[in-house]
Amino acid sequence: QGSGPLASFLLGILGHRGTTLVGALLSTIGLSASAVIIWCGGQEIVVFYFITGALTGIGFGFMYLPAMTIIDHWFSTNMGLATGIAAAGSGVGQFVLSPVTEWLIEHLGLTWSFLIMGLFVSSGLLFGCAYVMPETEVQDEETKMNANPDSDENEKIDMDEKARQNCCSQIYNFSLLKKPEFSILIISNMIFHFGVYTVFGFTVDRAITFGISAEKASLLFSAMGIANCLGRVICGKIVDSFVIKFGSKNVVYVSIVILTLNGLSIILSQLFTDFYGQMICSIIFGFTFGGYVTSTIVILKKLFKDLGAALGLVLFSCAVASLIGPVIVGAIYDNWLSYSVGYYSMGGSVLFSAAVLLLIPVIEQFRSNNGDGGVPPKYGWGGPI
């Protein structure tokens, strides 16, 4: 996720197909190299941070962003459902690969497990080749290029020079934060991800401390994955229906409800400690997490014409938050040997992130009360910039 801005930058240069192919190649190399290092007896954790973590993770980011943004080029209606279906694959992967990976490690060892995972990831090369843009967009681009052929070369030189000078600003396009609604969304998103990665990281270990067997505890993670998948699709359809009935500017209320349910599931999971209580909370958490991903992408599309740059910055904020929340909860557990304080605080942070989103309709109402007659297209909630 931290590679989101860089993926957005490459998207403008290489396109969806090229960026995905680069990502699949990097991830395959990262996992395969990890297998080789283990086979050679390497045990330095720092090496795995860079190879297994950074290199493979950057590759995954390069594959994820094009998969989300290409939908915008093909669908003008039912954006929520289309996004949900496209994003549902991560939930399926969480459901399937969790037990599969555990089986591979137990029966084949780490070396073969990494090699097989690298083989799985390499299939992204085939799927990446399938990415194509709509013919109308290709024709429009060709028309623009042929409209003034004499100036093409000079414009290309100027653009290359500007690209070299402004590379960093293009990758990390913080100018998007000038839009108040987007700044609020980024803040809420970061606070939300403080909590959610705690659940992903500690659900199984905490369940074992509750007296649940390791086998049953792993089922919680799988249930969370399939609920995540269903949540992305179902909430995508809900978002579409909500837009039709109430308008695109009110989609934020769907996200607020989803975040509220998600935060409550984290808090209640600390109270219902038996297997069935943990299972119910895991399902609610997974479903609402998936729904939030879908609704956020739809909201970004309502805010910005360039979905790639905005989504890249959102993913970067997710990555920053994911480094903080689990570390805090882990430190708390090391000191007090209890997950209670960590889970209550992280659940509370998710509830707070829902409250932060309420500022968006407040800004909308403030502008309307100032006699703007609605929200200006450049800065408004529904107007792309």
Coordinates of C-alpha atoms in Angstrom, one line a residue:
Q1 CA 0.0 0.0 0.0
G2 CA 2.9 2.3 0.6
S3 CA 3.8 2.0 -3.0
G4 CA 0.4 3.6 -4.0
P5 CA 1.7 7.0 -5.1
L6 CA 4.6 5.4 -7.0
A7 CA 2.1 3.0 -8.7
S8 CA 0.0 6.0 -9.6
F9 CA 3.0 7.7 -11.2
L10 CA 3.9 4.6 -13.2
L11 CA 0.3 4.2 -14.2
G12 CA 0.6 7.5 -16.1
I13 CA 3.8 6.4 -17.8
L14 CA 3.3 2.6 -18.4
G15 CA -0.4 2.3 -18.4
H16 CA -2.4 -0.4 -16.6
R17 CA -0.9 -3.3 -18.4
G18 CA 2.7 -2.2 -18.0
T19 CA 2.4 -1.3 -14.3
T20 CA 0.7 -4.6 -13.5
L21 CA 3.4 -6.6 -15.3
V22 CA 6.1 -4.7 -13.4
G23 CA 4.3 -5.5 -10.1
A24 CA 3.8 -9.1 -10.9
L25 CA 7.5 -9.5 -11.9
L26 CA 8.7 -7.7 -8.7
S27 CA 6.5 -9.8 -6.4
T28 CA 7.6 -13.0 -8.1
I29 CA 11.2 -12.1 -7.8
G30 CA 10.7 -11.2 -4.1
L31 CA 9.1 -14.5 -3.2
S32 CA 11.5 -16.6 -5.3
A33 CA 14.5 -14.8 -3.8
S34 CA 13.2 -15.4 -0.3
A35 CA 13.0 -19.1 -1.1
V36 CA 16.6 -19.1 -2.4
I37 CA 17.9 -17.2 0.7
I38 CA 16.2 -19.7 3.0
W39 CA 17.6 -22.6 1.0
C40 CA 21.1 -21.1 1.4
G41 CA 20.7 -20.9 5.1
G42 CA 20.1 -17.1 5.4
Q43 CA 18.7 -16.0 8.7
E44 CA 19.2 -12.3 8.8
I45 CA 15.7 -10.8 9.4
V46 CA 16.7 -7.5 7.8
V47 CA 17.2 -9.2 4.5
F48 CA 13.7 -10.6 4.6
Y49 CA 12.4 -7.1 5.5
F50 CA 13.7 -5.8 2.2
I51 CA 13.2 -8.9 0.0
T52 CA 10.0 -10.5 1.3
G53 CA 8.5 -7.4 2.7
A54 CA 9.5 -4.4 0.7
L55 CA 10.1 -5.9 -2.8
T56 CA 7.2 -8.2 -2.8
G57 CA 4.9 -5.6 -1.2
I58 CA 5.8 -2.9 -3.7
G59 CA 5.0 -5.4 -6.5
F60 CA 1.6 -6.2 -4.9
G61 CA 0.9 -2.4 -4.8
F62 CA 1.7 -2.1 -8.5
M63 CA -0.8 -4.8 -9.2
Y64 CA -3.6 -3.5 -6.9
L65 CA -3.9 0.1 -8.1
P66 CA -4.4 -0.7 -11.8
A67 CA -7.0 -3.3 -10.9
M68 CA -9.0 -0.7 -9.1
T69 CA -8.6 2.2 -11.4
I70 CA -9.2 0.4 -14.7
I71 CA -12.8 -0.1 -13.6
D72 CA -13.4 3.6 -13.9
H73 CA -12.6 3.4 -17.6
W74 CA -15.1 0.7 -18.4
F75 CA -18.0 1.5 -16.1
S76 CA -20.0 4.7 -16.0
T77 CA -22.9 3.2 -13.9
N78 CA -22.9 0.6 -11.2
M79 CA -19.5 1.7 -10.1
G80 CA -19.9 0.4 -6.6
L81 CA -20.8 -3.1 -7.7
A82 CA -18.1 -3.3 -10.3
T83 CA -15.5 -2.1 -7.8
G84 CA -16.7 -4.6 -5.2
I85 CA -16.5 -7.5 -7.6
A86 CA -13.0 -6.5 -8.7
A87 CA -11.8 -6.0 -5.2
A88 CA -13.4 -9.2 -3.9
G89 CA -10.4 -11.3 -5.0
S90 CA -8.4 -10.2 -2.0
G91 CA -11.0 -11.6 0.3
V92 CA -11.1 -14.9 -1.6
G93 CA -7.3 -15.0 -1.3
Q94 CA -7.4 -14.4 2.4
F95 CA -10.0 -17.2 2.7
V96 CA -8.1 -19.7 0.6
L97 CA -4.5 -19.0 1.0
S98 CA -4.5 -18.8 4.8
P99 CA -5.1 -22.6 5.3
V100 CA -3.1 -23.4 2.1
T101 CA -0.1 -21.6 3.3
E102 CA -0.3 -23.2 6.7
W103 CA -0.4 -26.7 5.0
L104 CA 2.5 -25.9 2.7
I105 CA 4.7 -24.7 5.5
E106 CA 3.9 -27.8 7.6
H107 CA 4.4 -30.4 4.9
L108 CA 6.9 -28.8 2.5
G109 CA 8.8 -26.3 4.5
L110 CA 9.5 -22.6 4.0
T111 CA 11.6 -22.9 0.8
W112 CA 9.0 -24.7 -1.2
S113 CA 6.2 -22.6 0.3
F114 CA 7.8 -19.4 -1.0
L115 CA 8.5 -21.0 -4.4
I116 CA 4.9 -22.1 -4.8
M117 CA 3.6 -18.7 -3.7
G118 CA 5.9 -17.1 -6.2
L119 CA 4.4 -19.3 -8.9
F120 CA 0.9 -18.3 -7.9
V121 CA 1.9 -14.6 -8.0
S122 CA 3.5 -15.0 -11.4
S123 CA 0.1 -15.7 -12.9
G124 CA -0.4 -11.9 -12.5
L125 CA 1.8 -11.6 -15.6
L126 CA -0.9 -13.4 -17.6
F127 CA -3.8 -11.4 -16.2
G128 CA -1.9 -8.2 -16.6
C129 CA -1.6 -8.8 -20.4
A130 CA -5.4 -8.9 -20.5
Y131 CA -5.7 -5.3 -19.5
V132 CA -6.9 -3.1 -22.4
M133 CA -8.4 0.4 -22.5
P134 CA -11.8 1.1 -24.2
E135 CA -11.5 1.7 -27.9
T136 CA -13.2 5.1 -27.5
E137 CA -10.5 6.3 -25.1
V138 CA -7.7 5.0 -27.4
Q139 CA -9.3 6.7 -30.4
D140 CA -9.7 10.0 -28.4
E141 CA -6.0 9.9 -27.5
E142 CA -5.0 9.3 -31.1
T143 CA -7.2 12.1 -32.3
K144 CA -5.5 14.5 -29.8
M145 CA -2.0 13.4 -31.0
N146 CA -2.9 13.8 -34.7
A147 CA -4.6 17.1 -34.2
N148 CA -1.3 19.1 -34.2
P149 CA 1.5 16.7 -35.4
D150 CA 4.0 19.5 -35.8
S151 CA 4.0 20.4 -32.1
D152 CA 4.1 16.8 -30.9
E153 CA 7.9 16.6 -30.7
N154 CA 8.3 19.9 -28.9
E155 CA 5.5 19.1 -26.4
K156 CA 7.1 15.7 -25.7
I157 CA 10.5 17.4 -25.0
D158 CA 8.8 19.9 -22.7
M159 CA 6.8 17.2 -20.9
D160 CA 9.9 15.0 -20.4
E161 CA 11.8 18.0 -18.9
K162 CA 8.9 18.8 -16.6
A163 CA 8.7 15.2 -15.6
R164 CA 12.3 15.1 -14.6
Q165 CA 12.0 18.3 -12.6
N166 CA 8.8 17.5 -10.8
C167 CA 9.2 13.7 -10.4
C168 CA 8.7 13.7 -6.6
S169 CA 5.7 16.1 -6.7
Q170 CA 4.1 13.9 -9.3
I171 CA 4.6 10.7 -7.2
Y172 CA 3.4 12.3 -4.0
N173 CA 0.8 14.7 -5.2
F174 CA 0.0 16.3 -1.9
S175 CA -1.7 19.2 -3.7
L176 CA -4.8 17.0 -3.6
L177 CA -5.0 17.7 0.1
K178 CA -6.0 21.2 -0.7
K179 CA -9.5 19.8 -1.2
P180 CA -11.0 19.8 2.4
E181 CA -13.1 16.7 1.9
F182 CA -10.1 14.7 0.7
S183 CA -8.0 15.8 3.7
I184 CA -10.8 14.7 6.0
L185 CA -11.0 11.4 4.2
I186 CA -7.3 10.8 4.5
I187 CA -7.3 11.6 8.2
S188 CA -10.3 9.3 8.8
N189 CA -8.7 6.6 6.7
M190 CA -5.4 6.7 8.7
I191 CA -7.2 6.5 12.0
F192 CA -9.3 3.6 10.7
H193 CA -6.3 1.7 9.6
F194 CA -4.6 2.1 13.0
G195 CA -7.3 -0.3 14.2
V196 CA -8.0 -2.7 11.4
Y197 CA -4.4 -4.0 10.9
T198 CA -4.4 -4.8 14.6
V199 CA -7.2 -7.3 14.0
F200 CA -5.5 -8.8 11.0
G201 CA -2.3 -9.2 12.9
F202 CA -3.5 -10.5 16.3
T203 CA -6.8 -12.3 15.8
V204 CA -5.4 -15.8 15.7
D205 CA -2.9 -15.3 18.6
R206 CA -5.5 -13.6 20.8
A207 CA -8.0 -16.4 20.1
I208 CA -5.5 -18.9 21.4
T209 CA -5.1 -16.9 24.6
F210 CA -8.8 -17.2 25.0
G211 CA -8.4 -21.0 25.1
I212 CA -9.4 -21.6 21.5
S213 CA -7.4 -24.3 19.7
A214 CA -5.0 -23.2 16.9
E215 CA -7.0 -25.1 14.3
K216 CA -10.2 -23.3 15.2
A217 CA -8.4 -20.0 15.6
S218 CA -7.2 -20.2 11.9
L219 CA -10.8 -20.6 10.8
L220 CA -11.5 -17.1 12.2
F221 CA -9.1 -15.6 9.7
S222 CA -10.6 -17.6 6.9
A223 CA -14.1 -16.6 7.9
M224 CA -12.9 -13.0 8.0
G225 CA -11.6 -13.4 4.4
I226 CA -14.8 -14.7 2.9
A227 CA -16.8 -12.1 4.7
N228 CA -14.4 -9.5 3.3
C229 CA -15.1 -10.8 -0.2
L230 CA -18.9 -10.7 0.3
G231 CA -18.8 -7.3 1.9
R232 CA -17.0 -5.7 -1.1
V233 CA -19.6 -7.0 -3.5
I234 CA -22.8 -6.5 -1.4
C235 CA -21.8 -3.1 -0.1
G236 CA -20.9 -2.1 -3.7
K237 CA -24.5 -2.8 -4.7
I238 CA -25.7 -1.0 -1.6
V239 CA -23.6 2.1 -2.6
D240 CA -25.0 2.1 -6.1
S241 CA -28.6 1.9 -4.8
F242 CA -27.8 4.7 -2.3
V243 CA -26.4 6.9 -5.0
I244 CA -29.5 6.4 -7.2
K245 CA -31.9 7.2 -4.3
F246 CA -30.0 9.9 -2.3
G247 CA -27.3 11.2 -4.7
S248 CA -23.6 10.8 -4.8
K249 CA -22.8 13.4 -2.2
N250 CA -24.5 11.3 0.5
V251 CA -22.4 8.2 -0.1
V252 CA -20.3 9.3 2.9
Y253 CA -23.1 8.2 5.2
V254 CA -22.7 4.6 4.0
S255 CA -19.0 4.7 5.0
I256 CA -19.9 6.2 8.4
V257 CA -22.3 3.3 9.2
I258 CA -19.8 0.8 8.0
L259 CA -17.0 2.2 10.1
T260 CA -19.3 2.3 13.2
L261 CA -20.1 -1.4 12.8
N262 CA -16.5 -2.2 12.2
G263 CA -15.3 -0.4 15.4
L264 CA -18.0 -2.1 17.5
S265 CA -17.0 -5.5 16.2
I266 CA -13.4 -4.9 17.4
I267 CA -14.6 -3.8 20.8
L268 CA -17.1 -6.6 21.2
S269 CA -14.6 -9.2 20.2
Q270 CA -12.8 -8.6 23.4
L271 CA -16.0 -9.3 25.4
F272 CA -17.3 -12.4 23.6
T273 CA -14.3 -14.7 24.0
D274 CA -15.7 -18.1 23.1
F275 CA -15.3 -19.5 19.6
Y276 CA -18.7 -18.6 18.3
G277 CA -18.5 -15.0 19.7
Q278 CA -15.1 -14.6 18.0
M279 CA -16.5 -16.0 14.8
I280 CA -19.4 -13.6 14.7
C281 CA -17.2 -10.6 15.4
S282 CA -14.7 -11.8 12.7
I283 CA -17.4 -12.1 10.1
I284 CA -18.8 -8.6 11.0
F285 CA -15.3 -7.1 10.9
G286 CA -14.4 -8.8 7.6
F287 CA -17.7 -7.8 6.0
T288 CA -17.5 -4.1 7.0
F289 CA -13.8 -3.9 6.1
G290 CA -14.6 -5.0 2.6
G291 CA -17.5 -2.7 2.4
Y292 CA -15.4 0.3 3.5
V293 CA -12.8 -0.4 0.7
T294 CA -15.6 -0.3 -1.9
S295 CA -17.3 2.8 -0.6
T296 CA -14.0 4.7 -0.3
I297 CA -13.2 4.1 -3.9
V298 CA -16.6 5.2 -5.0
I299 CA -16.3 8.4 -2.8
L300 CA -12.9 9.2 -4.4
K301 CA -14.4 8.8 -7.9
K302 CA -17.0 11.4 -6.9
L303 CA -14.3 13.7 -5.7
F304 CA -11.7 13.4 -8.4
K305 CA -11.5 12.8 -12.1
D306 CA -8.0 11.3 -11.7
L307 CA -8.8 8.3 -9.5
G308 CA -5.3 6.9 -9.7
A309 CA -3.5 9.8 -8.0
A310 CA -6.1 10.1 -5.2
L311 CA -6.3 6.3 -4.5
G312 CA -2.5 6.2 -4.5
L313 CA -2.3 8.8 -1.8
V314 CA -5.0 7.0 0.2
L315 CA -3.1 3.7 0.0
F316 CA 0.0 5.5 1.2
S317 CA -1.8 6.7 4.3
C318 CA -3.0 3.2 4.9
A319 CA 0.6 1.9 4.8
V320 CA 1.7 4.6 7.3
A321 CA -1.1 3.7 9.7
S322 CA -0.5 -0.1 9.3
L323 CA 3.0 0.4 10.8
I324 CA 1.7 2.2 13.9
G325 CA -1.4 0.4 15.1
P326 CA -0.1 -3.2 15.4
V327 CA 3.2 -1.9 16.9
I328 CA 1.2 -0.1 19.7
V329 CA -1.0 -3.2 20.4
G330 CA 2.1 -5.5 20.4
A331 CA 3.9 -3.2 22.8
I332 CA 0.9 -3.1 25.1
Y333 CA 0.7 -6.9 25.1
D334 CA 4.4 -7.3 25.8
N335 CA 4.0 -5.0 28.9
W336 CA 0.7 -6.2 30.3
L337 CA 0.3 -9.6 28.6
S338 CA -3.2 -8.6 27.6
Y339 CA -4.9 -7.5 24.4
S340 CA -7.7 -5.7 26.2
V341 CA -6.3 -2.2 26.3
G342 CA -5.0 -2.5 22.7
Y343 CA -8.3 -3.8 21.2
Y344 CA -10.5 -1.3 23.1
S345 CA -8.3 1.6 22.0
M346 CA -8.1 0.4 18.4
G347 CA -11.8 -0.2 18.3
G348 CA -12.4 3.3 19.7
S349 CA -10.1 4.7 17.0
V350 CA -12.2 3.2 14.3
L351 CA -15.4 4.7 15.9
F352 CA -13.6 8.0 16.0
S353 CA -12.7 7.7 12.3
A354 CA -16.4 7.4 11.6
A355 CA -17.1 10.6 13.6
V356 CA -14.4 12.4 11.6
L357 CA -16.2 11.6 8.3
L358 CA -19.2 13.6 9.6
L359 CA -17.2 16.7 8.9
I360 CA -17.7 16.2 5.2
P361 CA -21.5 16.8 5.1
V362 CA -20.9 19.7 7.6
I363 CA -18.6 21.4 5.0
E364 CA -21.2 20.7 2.3
Q365 CA -23.9 22.3 4.4
F366 CA -21.7 25.3 5.3
R367 CA -21.1 26.0 1.7
S368 CA -24.8 25.8 0.9
N369 CA -25.6 28.1 3.7
N370 CA -23.1 30.7 2.4
G371 CA -25.3 31.1 -0.7
D372 CA -23.1 29.2 -3.1
G373 CA -26.2 27.7 -4.6
G374 CA -24.6 24.3 -4.3
V375 CA -21.0 23.3 -4.4
P376 CA -18.7 24.7 -7.1
P377 CA -17.5 22.0 -9.6
K378 CA -13.8 22.7 -8.9
Y379 CA -14.1 22.2 -5.1
G380 CA -17.4 20.5 -4.5
W381 CA -18.2 17.1 -3.1
G382 CA -19.4 15.7 -6.4
G383 CA -17.3 17.7 -8.8
P384 CA -14.2 16.2 -10.4
I385 CA -11.1 18.3 -10.5

